[in-house]
Short mmCIF file of C-alpha atoms in Angstrom, two decimals:
data_model
loop_
_atom_site.label_atom_id
_atom_site.label_comp_id
_atom_site.label_asym_id
_atom_site.label_seq_id
_atom_site.Cartn_x
_atom_site.Cartn_y
_atom_site.Cartn_z
CA MET A 1 -17.64 -0.21 -13.64
CA SER A 2 -14.70 -1.88 -15.32
CA PRO A 3 -11.76 -3.17 -13.30
CA GLU A 4 -9.49 -0.49 -14.74
CA GLU A 5 -11.94 2.31 -13.71
CA HIS A 6 -11.95 0.77 -10.13
CA TYR A 7 -8.12 0.73 -9.99
CA GLN A 8 -8.07 4.41 -11.23
CA ARG A 9 -10.59 5.35 -8.49
CA LEU A 10 -8.47 3.52 -5.81
CA GLN A 11 -5.44 5.48 -7.00
CA ASN A 12 -7.38 8.75 -6.81
CA MET A 13 -8.61 7.86 -3.29
CA TYR A 14 -5.03 7.28 -2.21
CA GLY A 15 -3.98 10.60 -3.58
CA ALA A 16 -6.80 12.31 -1.77
CA ALA A 17 -5.85 10.96 1.62
CA PRO A 18 -4.39 13.87 3.73
CA VAL A 19 -1.54 11.78 5.13
CA ASN A 20 -0.16 11.31 1.60
CA ALA A 21 0.53 15.04 1.21
CA PHE A 22 3.45 14.40 3.50
CA TYR A 23 4.90 11.31 1.64
CA GLN A 24 3.99 12.25 -1.92
CA PRO A 25 3.67 8.57 -2.97
CA LEU A 26 2.91 7.22 -6.49
CA LEU A 27 0.47 4.25 -6.48
CA ARG A 28 -0.27 1.98 -9.36
CA VAL A 29 -3.08 -0.71 -8.84
CA SER A 30 -3.81 -3.77 -10.98
CA GLU A 31 -5.77 -7.01 -10.34
CA GLY A 32 -4.68 -8.36 -6.91
CA ALA A 33 -1.47 -6.28 -6.99
CA ALA A 34 -0.28 -2.76 -6.12
CA GLU A 35 3.04 -0.80 -6.35
CA ILE A 36 3.85 2.33 -4.44
CA GLU A 37 6.95 4.57 -4.91
CA ILE A 38 8.33 7.38 -2.86
CA ARG A 39 11.57 9.43 -2.92
CA VAL A 40 13.48 9.23 0.26
CA ASP A 41 13.54 12.54 2.19
CA GLU A 42 15.38 13.45 5.33
CA LYS A 43 12.04 14.27 6.96
CA PHE A 44 11.44 10.47 7.08
CA PHE A 45 14.68 9.83 9.07
CA HIS A 46 15.24 8.71 12.63
CA ALA A 47 18.05 10.10 14.68
CA ALA A 48 20.65 7.81 13.20
CA GLY A 49 20.20 9.13 9.68
CA ALA A 50 18.03 6.42 8.00
CA VAL A 51 14.41 6.01 7.10
CA HIS A 52 12.22 5.34 10.17
CA GLY A 53 10.48 1.99 10.29
CA SER A 54 7.01 3.75 10.35
CA VAL A 55 7.70 4.60 6.66
CA TYR A 56 8.53 0.98 5.88
CA PHE A 57 5.24 -0.13 7.53
CA LYS A 58 3.18 2.53 5.82
CA LEU A 59 4.49 1.55 2.28
CA LEU A 60 4.20 -2.26 2.88
CA ASP A 61 0.76 -1.97 4.45
CA ASP A 62 -0.48 0.44 1.68
CA ALA A 63 0.78 -1.88 -1.12
CA ALA A 64 -0.82 -4.91 0.48
CA PHE A 65 -4.03 -3.12 1.28
CA PHE A 66 -4.50 -1.80 -2.32
CA ALA A 67 -3.81 -5.17 -3.74
CA ALA A 68 -6.59 -6.48 -1.61
CA ASN A 69 -8.94 -3.66 -2.34
CA SER A 70 -8.39 -4.05 -6.05
CA LEU A 71 -10.38 -7.36 -5.70
CA GLU A 72 -13.22 -5.65 -3.75
CA PRO A 73 -15.15 -3.11 -5.85
CA GLU A 74 -17.89 -2.13 -3.36
CA VAL A 75 -16.39 -1.57 0.05
CA PHE A 76 -13.22 -0.32 1.78
CA VAL A 77 -11.12 -3.13 3.25
CA LEU A 78 -9.50 -2.86 6.64
CA THR A 79 -6.11 -4.09 7.90
CA THR A 80 -6.83 -6.37 10.90
CA ALA A 81 -3.19 -7.65 11.29
CA PHE A 82 0.12 -6.72 9.69
CA THR A 83 3.58 -8.07 10.36
CA THR A 84 6.58 -5.98 9.22
CA TYR A 85 10.16 -7.11 8.72
CA LEU A 86 12.86 -4.48 8.41
CA THR A 87 15.91 -6.06 6.71
CA ARG A 88 18.12 -3.21 5.59
CA PRO A 89 18.49 0.58 6.32
CA VAL A 90 17.87 3.14 3.63
CA SER A 91 18.93 6.73 3.64
CA SER A 92 18.71 7.91 -0.08
CA GLY A 93 17.12 7.21 -3.39
CA LYS A 94 13.61 5.81 -3.88
CA LEU A 95 11.59 3.17 -2.08
CA LYS A 96 9.20 0.89 -4.01
CA ALA A 97 6.70 -1.41 -2.26
CA VAL A 98 5.20 -4.22 -4.30
CA GLY A 99 2.11 -5.88 -2.86
CA LYS A 100 0.10 -8.87 -4.03
CA VAL A 101 -2.82 -11.00 -2.77
CA VAL A 102 -1.80 -14.52 -2.02
CA ASN A 103 -5.06 -15.83 -0.62
CA ARG A 104 -8.72 -14.84 -0.29
CA ASN A 105 -11.94 -16.19 0.73
CA ARG A 106 -15.42 -14.95 1.55
CA SER A 107 -14.39 -13.07 4.77
CA GLN A 108 -10.64 -12.02 4.30
CA PHE A 109 -7.76 -11.37 2.06
CA ILE A 110 -4.15 -12.23 2.81
CA ALA A 111 -1.58 -10.04 1.07
CA GLU A 112 2.22 -9.78 1.05
CA ALA A 113 4.40 -6.89 0.20
CA VAL A 114 8.11 -6.51 -0.42
CA LEU A 115 9.95 -3.10 -0.16
CA TYR A 116 12.93 -2.41 -2.47
CA GLY A 117 15.60 0.20 -2.36
CA ASP A 118 16.97 2.19 -5.39
CA ASP A 119 19.39 -0.66 -6.19
CA GLY A 120 16.58 -3.20 -6.33
CA LYS A 121 17.66 -4.99 -3.19
CA GLU A 122 14.94 -5.89 -0.70
CA VAL A 123 14.96 -3.68 2.41
CA GLY A 124 11.77 -4.91 4.11
CA ARG A 125 8.74 -7.18 3.75
CA GLY A 126 5.41 -7.74 5.42
CA ASN A 127 2.20 -9.61 5.34
CA GLY A 128 -1.33 -8.85 6.48
CA VAL A 129 -4.96 -9.82 6.83
CA PHE A 130 -7.63 -7.60 5.41
CA VAL A 131 -11.27 -7.76 5.75
CA ARG A 132 -14.25 -6.14 4.06
CA SER A 133 -15.80 -3.23 6.02
CA LYS A 134 -19.21 -1.72 5.90
CA ILE A 135 -17.77 1.56 4.49
CA SER A 136 -18.84 2.00 0.87
CA LEU A 137 -16.00 2.96 -1.45
CA ALA A 138 -18.37 5.54 -3.00
CA ASP A 139 -18.22 7.44 0.40
CA ALA A 140 -14.44 7.35 0.58
CA LEU A 141 -12.48 10.65 -0.05
CA GLY A 142 -11.47 10.74 -3.69
CA TYR A 143 -12.95 7.39 -4.85
CA ALA A 144 -16.04 8.77 -6.66
CA ASP A 145 -14.72 12.35 -7.54
#
């Protein structure tokens, strides 16, 4: 399978995940990198009228995860640790998370992600450690469809 086919299958897998029916994200995967966009919706807000930190985490973790899995064509990678920094509140527009692998070895990937608001300003960032699982990508929902 070509790298481009693997990236497309990862995008299909992401779209097939039931949780993403709620967020309606758009994912683009390339070698060692991933970008995710969502439109901000009031259903993502906490009581003070801005996007809840869990949405920041999801976008940052997903972007870093898919950047890592872009480099692993056989098995699903797993997040083992992820640190999130929320730097600015958001209450409208779009959010875009940009993830990239910054280090890898035989047992793990280290990836970073930055979250941007509609104005292009950083609103959050995170970094994580990802490891190869024993779960075949061929068995993941949406990957081989």
